Coordinates of C-alpha atoms and ligand atoms in Angstrom, one line a residue:
X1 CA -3.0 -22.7 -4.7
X2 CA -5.9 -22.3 -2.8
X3 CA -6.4 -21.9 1.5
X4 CA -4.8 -18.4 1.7
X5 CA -3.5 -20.2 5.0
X6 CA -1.2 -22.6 3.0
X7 CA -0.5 -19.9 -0.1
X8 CA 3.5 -19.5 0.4
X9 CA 3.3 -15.6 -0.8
X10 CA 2.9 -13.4 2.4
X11 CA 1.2 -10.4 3.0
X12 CA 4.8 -8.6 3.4
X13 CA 5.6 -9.9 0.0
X14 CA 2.5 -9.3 -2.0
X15 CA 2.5 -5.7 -0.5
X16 CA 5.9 -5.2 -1.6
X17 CA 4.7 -5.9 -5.0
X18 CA 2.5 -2.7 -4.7
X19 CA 5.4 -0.9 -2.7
X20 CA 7.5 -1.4 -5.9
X21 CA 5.1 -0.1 -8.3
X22 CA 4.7 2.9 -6.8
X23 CA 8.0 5.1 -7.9
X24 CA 7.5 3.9 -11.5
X25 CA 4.2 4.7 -11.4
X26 CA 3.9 8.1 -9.8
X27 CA 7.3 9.1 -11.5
X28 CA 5.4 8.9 -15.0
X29 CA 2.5 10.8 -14.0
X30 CA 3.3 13.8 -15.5
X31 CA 4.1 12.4 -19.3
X32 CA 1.4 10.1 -18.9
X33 CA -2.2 10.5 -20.8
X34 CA -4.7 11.0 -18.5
X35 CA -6.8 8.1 -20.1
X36 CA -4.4 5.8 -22.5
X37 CA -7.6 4.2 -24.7
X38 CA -5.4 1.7 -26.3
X39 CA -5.4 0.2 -23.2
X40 CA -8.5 -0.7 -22.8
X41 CA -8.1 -3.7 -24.5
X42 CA -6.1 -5.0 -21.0
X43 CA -9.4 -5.0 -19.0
X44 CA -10.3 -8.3 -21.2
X45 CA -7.2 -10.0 -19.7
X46 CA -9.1 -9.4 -15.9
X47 CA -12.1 -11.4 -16.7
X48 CA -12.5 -15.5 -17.3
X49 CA -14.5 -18.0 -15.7
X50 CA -13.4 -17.8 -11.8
X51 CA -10.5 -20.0 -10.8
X52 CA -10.9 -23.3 -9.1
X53 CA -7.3 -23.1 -8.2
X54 CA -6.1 -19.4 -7.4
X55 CA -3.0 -18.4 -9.2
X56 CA -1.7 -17.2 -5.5
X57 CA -1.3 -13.8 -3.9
X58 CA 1.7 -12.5 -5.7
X59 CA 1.2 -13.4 -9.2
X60 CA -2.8 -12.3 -9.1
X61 CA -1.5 -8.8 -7.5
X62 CA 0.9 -8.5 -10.5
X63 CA -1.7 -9.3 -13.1
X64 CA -4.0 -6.4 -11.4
X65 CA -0.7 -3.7 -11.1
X66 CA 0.3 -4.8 -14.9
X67 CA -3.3 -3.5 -16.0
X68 CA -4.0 -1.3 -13.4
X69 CA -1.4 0.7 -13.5
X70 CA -1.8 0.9 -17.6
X71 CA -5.6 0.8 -18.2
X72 CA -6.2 3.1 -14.8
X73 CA -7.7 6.5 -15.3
X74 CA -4.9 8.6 -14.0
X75 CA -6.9 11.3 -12.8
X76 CA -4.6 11.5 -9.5
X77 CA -2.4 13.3 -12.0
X78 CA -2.8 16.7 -12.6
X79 CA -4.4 17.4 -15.8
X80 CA -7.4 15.6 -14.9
X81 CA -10.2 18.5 -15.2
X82 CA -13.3 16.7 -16.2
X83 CA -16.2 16.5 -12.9
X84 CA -14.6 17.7 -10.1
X85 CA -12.0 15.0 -9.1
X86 CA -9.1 15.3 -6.0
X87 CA -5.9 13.7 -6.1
X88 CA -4.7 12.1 -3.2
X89 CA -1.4 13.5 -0.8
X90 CA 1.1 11.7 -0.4
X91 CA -0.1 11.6 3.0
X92 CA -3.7 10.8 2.6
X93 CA -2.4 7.7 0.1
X94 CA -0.3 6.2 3.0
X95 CA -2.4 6.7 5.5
X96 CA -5.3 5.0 3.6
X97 CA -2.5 2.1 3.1
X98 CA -2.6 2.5 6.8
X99 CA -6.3 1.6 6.9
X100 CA -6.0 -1.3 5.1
X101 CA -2.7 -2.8 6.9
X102 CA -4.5 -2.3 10.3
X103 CA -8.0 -3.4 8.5
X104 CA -10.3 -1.7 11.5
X105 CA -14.0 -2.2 11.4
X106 CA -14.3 1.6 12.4
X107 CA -18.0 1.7 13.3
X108 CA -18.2 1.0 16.8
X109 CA -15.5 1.9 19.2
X110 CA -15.7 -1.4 21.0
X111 CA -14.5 -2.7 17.6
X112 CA -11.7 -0.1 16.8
X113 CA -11.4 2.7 19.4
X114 CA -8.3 3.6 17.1
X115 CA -10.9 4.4 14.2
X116 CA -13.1 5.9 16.8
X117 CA -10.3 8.3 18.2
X118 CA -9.1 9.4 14.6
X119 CA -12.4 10.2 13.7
X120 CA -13.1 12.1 16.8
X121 CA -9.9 14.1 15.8
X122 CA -10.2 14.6 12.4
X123 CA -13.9 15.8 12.6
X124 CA -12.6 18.3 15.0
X125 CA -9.9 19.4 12.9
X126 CA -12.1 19.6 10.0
X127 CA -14.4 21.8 12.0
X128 CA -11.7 24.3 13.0
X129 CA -10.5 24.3 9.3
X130 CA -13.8 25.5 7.9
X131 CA -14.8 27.7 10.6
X132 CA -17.8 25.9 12.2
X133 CA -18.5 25.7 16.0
X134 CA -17.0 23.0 17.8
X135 CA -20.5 22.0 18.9
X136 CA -21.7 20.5 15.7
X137 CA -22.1 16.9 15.3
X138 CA -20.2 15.1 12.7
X139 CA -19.7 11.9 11.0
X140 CA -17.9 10.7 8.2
X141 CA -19.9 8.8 5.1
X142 CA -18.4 7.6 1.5
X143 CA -19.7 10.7 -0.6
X144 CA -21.4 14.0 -0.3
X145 CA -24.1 11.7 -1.4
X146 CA -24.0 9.8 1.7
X147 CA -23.7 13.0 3.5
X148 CA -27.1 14.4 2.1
X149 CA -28.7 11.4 3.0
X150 CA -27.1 12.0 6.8
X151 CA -28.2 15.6 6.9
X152 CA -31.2 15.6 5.4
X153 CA -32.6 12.2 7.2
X154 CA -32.3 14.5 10.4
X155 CA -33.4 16.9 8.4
X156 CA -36.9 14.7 8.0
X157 CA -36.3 13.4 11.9
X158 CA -36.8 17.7 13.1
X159 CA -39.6 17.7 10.3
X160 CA -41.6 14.8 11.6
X161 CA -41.1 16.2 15.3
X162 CA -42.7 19.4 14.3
X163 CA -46.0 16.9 12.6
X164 CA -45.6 15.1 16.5
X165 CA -44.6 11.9 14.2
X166 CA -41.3 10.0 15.3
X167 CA -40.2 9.0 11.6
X168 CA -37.1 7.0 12.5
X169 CA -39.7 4.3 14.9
X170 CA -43.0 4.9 12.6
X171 CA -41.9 6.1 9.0
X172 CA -43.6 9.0 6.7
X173 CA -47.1 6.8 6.1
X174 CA -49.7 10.1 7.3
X175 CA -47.9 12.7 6.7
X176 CA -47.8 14.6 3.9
X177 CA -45.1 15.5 1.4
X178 CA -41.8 17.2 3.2
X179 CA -41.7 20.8 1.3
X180 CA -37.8 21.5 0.3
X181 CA -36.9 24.8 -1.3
X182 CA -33.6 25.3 -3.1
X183 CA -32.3 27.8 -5.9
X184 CA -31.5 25.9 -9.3
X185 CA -27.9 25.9 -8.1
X186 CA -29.1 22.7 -6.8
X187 CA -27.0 19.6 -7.3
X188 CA -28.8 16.2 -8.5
X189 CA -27.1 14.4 -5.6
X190 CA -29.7 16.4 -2.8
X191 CA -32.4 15.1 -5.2
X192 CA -31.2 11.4 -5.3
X193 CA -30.9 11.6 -0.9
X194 CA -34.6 13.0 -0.7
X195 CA -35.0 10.0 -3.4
X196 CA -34.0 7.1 -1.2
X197 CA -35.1 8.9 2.1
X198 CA -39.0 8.3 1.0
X199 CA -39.4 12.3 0.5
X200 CA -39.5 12.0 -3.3
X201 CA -36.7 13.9 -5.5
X202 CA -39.5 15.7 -7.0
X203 CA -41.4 17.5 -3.7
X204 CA -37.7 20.0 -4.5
X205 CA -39.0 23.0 -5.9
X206 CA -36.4 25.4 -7.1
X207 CA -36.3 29.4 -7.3
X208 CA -34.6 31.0 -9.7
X209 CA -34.5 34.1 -11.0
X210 CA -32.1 33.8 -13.7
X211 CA -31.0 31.0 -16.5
X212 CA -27.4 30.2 -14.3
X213 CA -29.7 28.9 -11.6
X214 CA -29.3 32.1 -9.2
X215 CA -32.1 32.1 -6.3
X216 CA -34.9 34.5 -6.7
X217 CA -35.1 35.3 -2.9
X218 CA -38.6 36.8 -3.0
X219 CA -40.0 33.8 -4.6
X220 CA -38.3 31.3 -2.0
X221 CA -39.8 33.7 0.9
X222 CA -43.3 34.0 -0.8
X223 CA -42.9 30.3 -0.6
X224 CA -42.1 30.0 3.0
X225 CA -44.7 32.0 3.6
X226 CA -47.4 30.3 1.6
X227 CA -46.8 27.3 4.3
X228 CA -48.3 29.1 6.7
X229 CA -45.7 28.4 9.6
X230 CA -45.8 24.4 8.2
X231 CA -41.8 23.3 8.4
X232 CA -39.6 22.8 5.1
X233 CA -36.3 22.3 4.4
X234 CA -34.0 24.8 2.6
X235 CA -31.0 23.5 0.8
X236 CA -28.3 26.2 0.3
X237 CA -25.7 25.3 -2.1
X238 CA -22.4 26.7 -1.8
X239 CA -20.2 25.9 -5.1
X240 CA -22.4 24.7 -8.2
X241 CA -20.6 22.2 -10.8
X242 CA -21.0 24.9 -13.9
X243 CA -19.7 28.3 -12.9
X244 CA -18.9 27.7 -9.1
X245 CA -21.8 29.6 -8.0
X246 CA -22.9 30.1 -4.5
X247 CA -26.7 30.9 -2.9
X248 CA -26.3 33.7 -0.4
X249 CA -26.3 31.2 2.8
X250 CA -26.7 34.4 5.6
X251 CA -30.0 35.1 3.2
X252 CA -30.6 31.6 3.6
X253 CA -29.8 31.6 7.6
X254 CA -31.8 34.6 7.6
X255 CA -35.0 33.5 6.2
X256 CA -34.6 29.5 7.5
X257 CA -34.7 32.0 11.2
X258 CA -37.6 34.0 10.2
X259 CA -39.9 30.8 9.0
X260 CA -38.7 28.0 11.2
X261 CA -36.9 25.9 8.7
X262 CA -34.2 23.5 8.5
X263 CA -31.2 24.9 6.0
X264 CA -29.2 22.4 4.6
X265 CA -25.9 22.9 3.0
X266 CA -24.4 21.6 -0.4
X267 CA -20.7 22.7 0.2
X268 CA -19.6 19.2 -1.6
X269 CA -16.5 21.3 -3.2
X270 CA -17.5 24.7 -2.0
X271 CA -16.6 24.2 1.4
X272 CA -13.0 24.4 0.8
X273 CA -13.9 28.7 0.3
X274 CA -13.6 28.9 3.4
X275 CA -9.9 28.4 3.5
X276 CA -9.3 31.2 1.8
X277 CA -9.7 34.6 2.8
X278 CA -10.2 35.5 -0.8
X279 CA -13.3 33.6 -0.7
X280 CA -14.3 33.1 2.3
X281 CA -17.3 35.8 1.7
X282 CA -18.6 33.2 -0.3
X283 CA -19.4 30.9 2.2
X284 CA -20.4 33.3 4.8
X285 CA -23.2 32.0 6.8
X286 CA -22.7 28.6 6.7
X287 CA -22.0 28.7 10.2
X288 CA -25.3 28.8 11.0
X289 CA -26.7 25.8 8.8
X290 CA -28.7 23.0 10.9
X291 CA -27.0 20.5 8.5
X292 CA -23.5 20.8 6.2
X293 CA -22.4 18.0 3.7
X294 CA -18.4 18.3 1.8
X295 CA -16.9 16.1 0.4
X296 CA -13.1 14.6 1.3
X297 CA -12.3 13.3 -1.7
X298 CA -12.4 16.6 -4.0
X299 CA -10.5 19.4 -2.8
X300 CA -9.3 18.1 0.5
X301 CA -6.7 15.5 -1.8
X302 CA -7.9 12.6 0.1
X303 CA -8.4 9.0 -1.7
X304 CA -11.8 7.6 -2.7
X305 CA -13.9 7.3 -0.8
X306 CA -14.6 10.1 1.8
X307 CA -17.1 12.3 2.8
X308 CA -18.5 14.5 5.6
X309 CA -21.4 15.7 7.6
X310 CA -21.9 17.6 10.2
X311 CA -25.5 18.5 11.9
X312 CA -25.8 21.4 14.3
X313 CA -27.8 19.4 17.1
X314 CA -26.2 16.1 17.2
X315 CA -29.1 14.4 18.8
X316 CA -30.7 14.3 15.7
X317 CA -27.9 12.4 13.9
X318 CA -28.6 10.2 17.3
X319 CA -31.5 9.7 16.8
X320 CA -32.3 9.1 13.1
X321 CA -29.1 6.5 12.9
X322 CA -29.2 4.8 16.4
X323 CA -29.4 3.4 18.8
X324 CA -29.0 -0.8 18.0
X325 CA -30.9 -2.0 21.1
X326 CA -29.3 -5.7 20.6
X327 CA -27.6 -7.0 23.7
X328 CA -24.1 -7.7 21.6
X329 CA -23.6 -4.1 20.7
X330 CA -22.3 -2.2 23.8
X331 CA -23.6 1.9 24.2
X332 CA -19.8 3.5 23.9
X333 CA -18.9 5.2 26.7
X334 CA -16.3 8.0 27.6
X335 CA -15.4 10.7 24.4
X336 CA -15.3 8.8 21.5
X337 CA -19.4 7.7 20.2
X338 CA -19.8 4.6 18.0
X339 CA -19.7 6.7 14.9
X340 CA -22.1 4.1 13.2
X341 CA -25.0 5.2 15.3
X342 CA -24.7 9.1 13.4
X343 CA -24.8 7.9 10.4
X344 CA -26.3 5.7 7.6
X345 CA -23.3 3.0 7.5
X346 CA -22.9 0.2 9.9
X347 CA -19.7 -1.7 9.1
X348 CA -16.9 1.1 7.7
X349 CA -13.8 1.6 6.7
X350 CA -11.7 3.7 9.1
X351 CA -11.8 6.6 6.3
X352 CA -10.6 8.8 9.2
X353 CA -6.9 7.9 8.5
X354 CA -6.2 9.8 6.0
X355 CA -7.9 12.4 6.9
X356 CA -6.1 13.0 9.7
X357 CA -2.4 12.3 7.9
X358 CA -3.3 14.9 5.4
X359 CA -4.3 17.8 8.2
X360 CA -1.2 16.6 10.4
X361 CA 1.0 16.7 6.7
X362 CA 0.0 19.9 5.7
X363 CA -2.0 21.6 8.1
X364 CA -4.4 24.4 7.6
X365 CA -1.4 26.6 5.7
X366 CA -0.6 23.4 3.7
X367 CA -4.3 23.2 2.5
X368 CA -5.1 27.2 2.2
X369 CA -1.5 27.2 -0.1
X370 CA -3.7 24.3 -2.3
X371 CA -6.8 25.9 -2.5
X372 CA -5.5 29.1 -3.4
X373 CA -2.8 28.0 -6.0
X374 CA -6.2 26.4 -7.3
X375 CA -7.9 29.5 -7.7
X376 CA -4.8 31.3 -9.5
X377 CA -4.7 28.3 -11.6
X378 CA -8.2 29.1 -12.5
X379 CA -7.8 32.6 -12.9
X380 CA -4.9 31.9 -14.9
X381 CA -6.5 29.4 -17.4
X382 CA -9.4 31.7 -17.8
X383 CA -7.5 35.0 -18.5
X384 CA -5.6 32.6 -21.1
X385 CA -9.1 31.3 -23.0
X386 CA -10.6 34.9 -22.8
X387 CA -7.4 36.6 -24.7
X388 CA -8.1 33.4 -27.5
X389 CA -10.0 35.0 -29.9
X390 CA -12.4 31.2 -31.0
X391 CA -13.1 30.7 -26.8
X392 CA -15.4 32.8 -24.9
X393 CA -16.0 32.1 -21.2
X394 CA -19.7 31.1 -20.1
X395 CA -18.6 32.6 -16.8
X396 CA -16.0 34.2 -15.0
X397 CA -13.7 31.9 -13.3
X398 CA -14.8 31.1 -9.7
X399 CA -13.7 28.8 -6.9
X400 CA -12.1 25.9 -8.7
X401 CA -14.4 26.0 -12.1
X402 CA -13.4 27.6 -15.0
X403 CA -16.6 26.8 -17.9
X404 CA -16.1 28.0 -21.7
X405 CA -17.0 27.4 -25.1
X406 CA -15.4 27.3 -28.4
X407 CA -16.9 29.6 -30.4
X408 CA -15.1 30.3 -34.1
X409 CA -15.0 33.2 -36.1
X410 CA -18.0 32.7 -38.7
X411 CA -19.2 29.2 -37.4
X412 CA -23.3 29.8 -36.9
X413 CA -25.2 30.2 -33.4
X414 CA -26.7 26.7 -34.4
X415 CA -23.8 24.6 -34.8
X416 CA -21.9 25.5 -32.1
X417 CA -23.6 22.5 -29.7
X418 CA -22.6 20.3 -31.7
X419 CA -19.4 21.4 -32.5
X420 CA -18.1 21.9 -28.5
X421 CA -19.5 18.0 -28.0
X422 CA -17.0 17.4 -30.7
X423 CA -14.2 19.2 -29.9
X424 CA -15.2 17.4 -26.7
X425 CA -15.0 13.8 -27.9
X426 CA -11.5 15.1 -29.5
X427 CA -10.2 15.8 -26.2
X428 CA -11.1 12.5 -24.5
X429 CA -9.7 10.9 -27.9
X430 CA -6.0 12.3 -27.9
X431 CA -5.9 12.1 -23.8
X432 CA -3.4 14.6 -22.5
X433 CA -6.1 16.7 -20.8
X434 CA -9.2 15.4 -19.7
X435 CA -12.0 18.0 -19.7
X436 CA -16.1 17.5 -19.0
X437 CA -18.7 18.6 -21.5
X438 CA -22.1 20.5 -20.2
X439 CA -25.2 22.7 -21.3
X440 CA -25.3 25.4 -19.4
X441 CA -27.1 28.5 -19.8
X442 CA -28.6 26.9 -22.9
X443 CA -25.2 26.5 -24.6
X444 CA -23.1 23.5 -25.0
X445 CA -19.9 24.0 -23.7
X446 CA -16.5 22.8 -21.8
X447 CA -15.9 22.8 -18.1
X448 CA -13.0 22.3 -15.6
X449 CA -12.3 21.7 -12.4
X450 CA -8.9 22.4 -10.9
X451 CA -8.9 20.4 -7.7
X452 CA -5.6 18.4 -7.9
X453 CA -2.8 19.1 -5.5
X454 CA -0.2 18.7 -8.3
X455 CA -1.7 21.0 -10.6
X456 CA -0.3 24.1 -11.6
X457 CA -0.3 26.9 -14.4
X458 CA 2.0 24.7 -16.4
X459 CA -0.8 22.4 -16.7
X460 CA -3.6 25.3 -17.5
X461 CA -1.0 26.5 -20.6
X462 CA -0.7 22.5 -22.0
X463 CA -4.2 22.8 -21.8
X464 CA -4.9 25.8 -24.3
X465 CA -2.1 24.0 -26.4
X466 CA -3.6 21.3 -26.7
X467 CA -7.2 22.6 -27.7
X468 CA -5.8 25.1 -30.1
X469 CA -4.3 21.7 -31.9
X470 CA -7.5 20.0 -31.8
X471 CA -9.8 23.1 -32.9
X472 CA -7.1 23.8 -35.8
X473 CA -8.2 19.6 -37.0
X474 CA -11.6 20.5 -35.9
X475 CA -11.4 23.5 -38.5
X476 CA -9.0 22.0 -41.2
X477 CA -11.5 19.0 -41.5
X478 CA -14.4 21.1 -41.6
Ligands
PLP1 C1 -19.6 16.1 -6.4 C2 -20.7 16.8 -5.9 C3 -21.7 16.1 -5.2 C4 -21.7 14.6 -5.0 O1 -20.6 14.1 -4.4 P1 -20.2 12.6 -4.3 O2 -19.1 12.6 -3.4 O3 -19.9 12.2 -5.7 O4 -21.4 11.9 -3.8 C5 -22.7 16.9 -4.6 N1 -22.7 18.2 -4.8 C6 -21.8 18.9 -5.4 C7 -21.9 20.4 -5.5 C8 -20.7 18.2 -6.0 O5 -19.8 18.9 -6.7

């Protein structure tokens, strides 16, 4: 077997492979481990010299389901807690099947004005959903990454205006380093976009006036003011990966007013607040941000890979992405733009599909009923560690982020690192829960993050089961 043209398997066939795995797979989520670490030994069987003569369509899509579908992380179940990981709907997971039936290059609406119109949709949708004017500018990237480098290359387009310097035709050579101001809520990601955007991760400076990373406001402003009306950048950050955190963004708005700078919004998870009214205070001001960045595939349940920005003045986005000047790449005309000219991709997946499913699935009650059973999951697993009397919270449950330690009767101040990195590894090891392990506040501890649409209490009590097990080894081995 070898010309795909001659291979007798069809398309139809080797999807129906997939098709068929599906029910067996999904119906065994909830018994399976999240991680099964004897299987590991399957990812061997994937690798070889590469074939002179294929094996054909159906038997190589077999070999990948028969080890996929065993060595696969399942973190689209719901007991996986560790980072802060969606699921996928049922909706978002067809619709993405969608995007590869139809196979759309979705970056120019000449080339798919389907991809062009769904996106068009979707980021209007989106906008409604979290509150933000209809005016904004939008575009949809892989990552929150992706979508910091989006809003904070515009971010660096406004900055360059203000030094008379068009950066997107004549770069940064001249001008000196772009000041960005942030609270130590700050997420490495904005680092890495100023990184590969020529502004250096290091030119971030961070105020904070206490060891969870909280801003010191007068600091920031002293800082703003020190400029000497110079422009900077301010990145807010709504929803830090510890405790769930949030920087006051209407202080932020307030201040980015009063000193002429750009604010730029971390709302990767943090976004999804707004869905609530039982946290939407968190988010207030965000509104008024020049440039926003969440993420699809967290709390919105879509597949990887999705992303968002959206950018106040869309002639910035316009600006620093566009235009192609080549003869062979028509300007798009009428409502839908060539979404590859707002941001940094040029071929790309139509990742509006399942956007769109999921918000026409479940609609804005659908995804407010998610969000806030994730926040009484959270309450719920943190009112069950702080009645244990060996865990101790490092903060009180917020958003979707519940961070704790285990902390024994009679165990020493000075062991306790080591013995949560431990009770860490123990967890990975045995594989029913997956949790992640981080310093924060100085101490090492254990963190979660409840973003899974199938998630629910049940899955909070397994996981206090399942650590009082593994502390009780921990302890009897000790
Ligand atoms: C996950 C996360 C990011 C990075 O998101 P990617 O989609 O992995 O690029 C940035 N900021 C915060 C607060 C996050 O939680």
């Amino acid at each position: 077997m070898t010309d795909p043209l001659h291979d007798r398997d069809t398309a139809e066939a080797a999807l129906e492979r997939v098709f068929r795995a599906v029910g067996p797979y999904l119906d065994a989520l909830p018994e399976r481990l999240v991680h099964d670490r004897s299987a590991d030994r399957l990812l061997d069987e994937l690798g070889g010299p590469l074939p002179e003569k294929g094996l054909g369509s159906l038997d190589s899509v077999d070999e990948l389901l028969r080890v996929g579908t065993r060595a696969a992380t399942h973190s689209t179940g719901p007991r996986f807690f560790h980072l802060v990981v969606g699921g996928a709907t049922p909706a978002a997971t067809a619709a993405d099947w969608t995007a590869s039936l139809l196979d759309q290059a979705g970056g120019l609406q000449i080339s798919s004005p389907l991809a062009a119109r769904v996106e068009t949709v979707a980021l209007g949708w989106l906008k409604e959903l979290f509150g933000l004017p209809a005016s904004y500018g939008g575009v949809i990237t892989p990552s929150a990454t992706l979508a910091h480098v989006t809003g904070l290359a515009c971010a660096r387009t406004w900055w360059g205006d203000r030094h008379g310097v068009d950066v997107a035709g004549q770069g940064l050579a001249g001008l000196p380093a772009m000041p960005v101001f942030s609270s130590g809520l700050v997420h490495p990601t904005s680092r890495k976009a100023l990184q590969v955007l020529g502004c250096g991760r290091d030119t971030l400076r961070t105020f904070a006036r206490d060891d969870a990373g909280r801003v010191d406001l007068p600091a920031l402003e002293a800082a703003l003011a020190d400029l000497d009306g110079a422009p900077a950048v301010i990145v807010g950050n709504l929803g830090d990966v510890y405790a769930g955190e949030c920087d006051p963004l209407d202080a932020f708005a307030d201040l980015a007013e009063r000193y002429g700078a750009w604010l730029h919004v971390d709302g990767a998870f943090g976004m999804f607040a707004t869905l609530s009214p039982r946290t939407a205070h968190l988010a207030a001001g965000v509104e008024r941000a020049h440039s926003i960045t969440a993420d699809g595939h967290k709390w919105l349940n879509v597949p990887y890979d999705c992303g968002f920005s959206f950018v106040r003045e869309r002639a910035y986005q316009t600006r620093t992405f566009g235009p192609w000047g080549v003869s062979y790449l028509p300007e798009a005309d009428g409502r839908d733009p060539d979404y590859n000219t707002l941001g940094p991709e040029s071929s790309r997946r139509a990742r509006a599909l399942p956007v769109w499913a999921t918000l026409r699935a479940y609609g804005r009650d659908g995804h407010r009923a998610m969000v806030e059973r994730h926040l009484d999951v959270a309450d719920h697993l943190g009112g069950l560690l702080d009645a244990e009397p060996d865990f101790e919270l490092l903060a009180p449950p917020q958003l979707c982020i519940v961070s704790f330690r285990y902390r024994p009767e009679g165990v020493a101040e000075e062991h306790l690192d080591e013995l949560n990195s431990r009770l860490n590894e123990a967890i990975l090891r045995d594989g029913r829960v997956y949790v992640g392990n981080a310093t924060y506040r100085g101490v090492r501890g254990l963190r979660c993050a409840i973003v899974n649409w199938r998630t629910t209490r049940e899955d909070a009590e397994l996981l206090v089961r399942v650590l009082r097990e593994l502390t009780a080894e921990l302890a009897g081995r000790a």
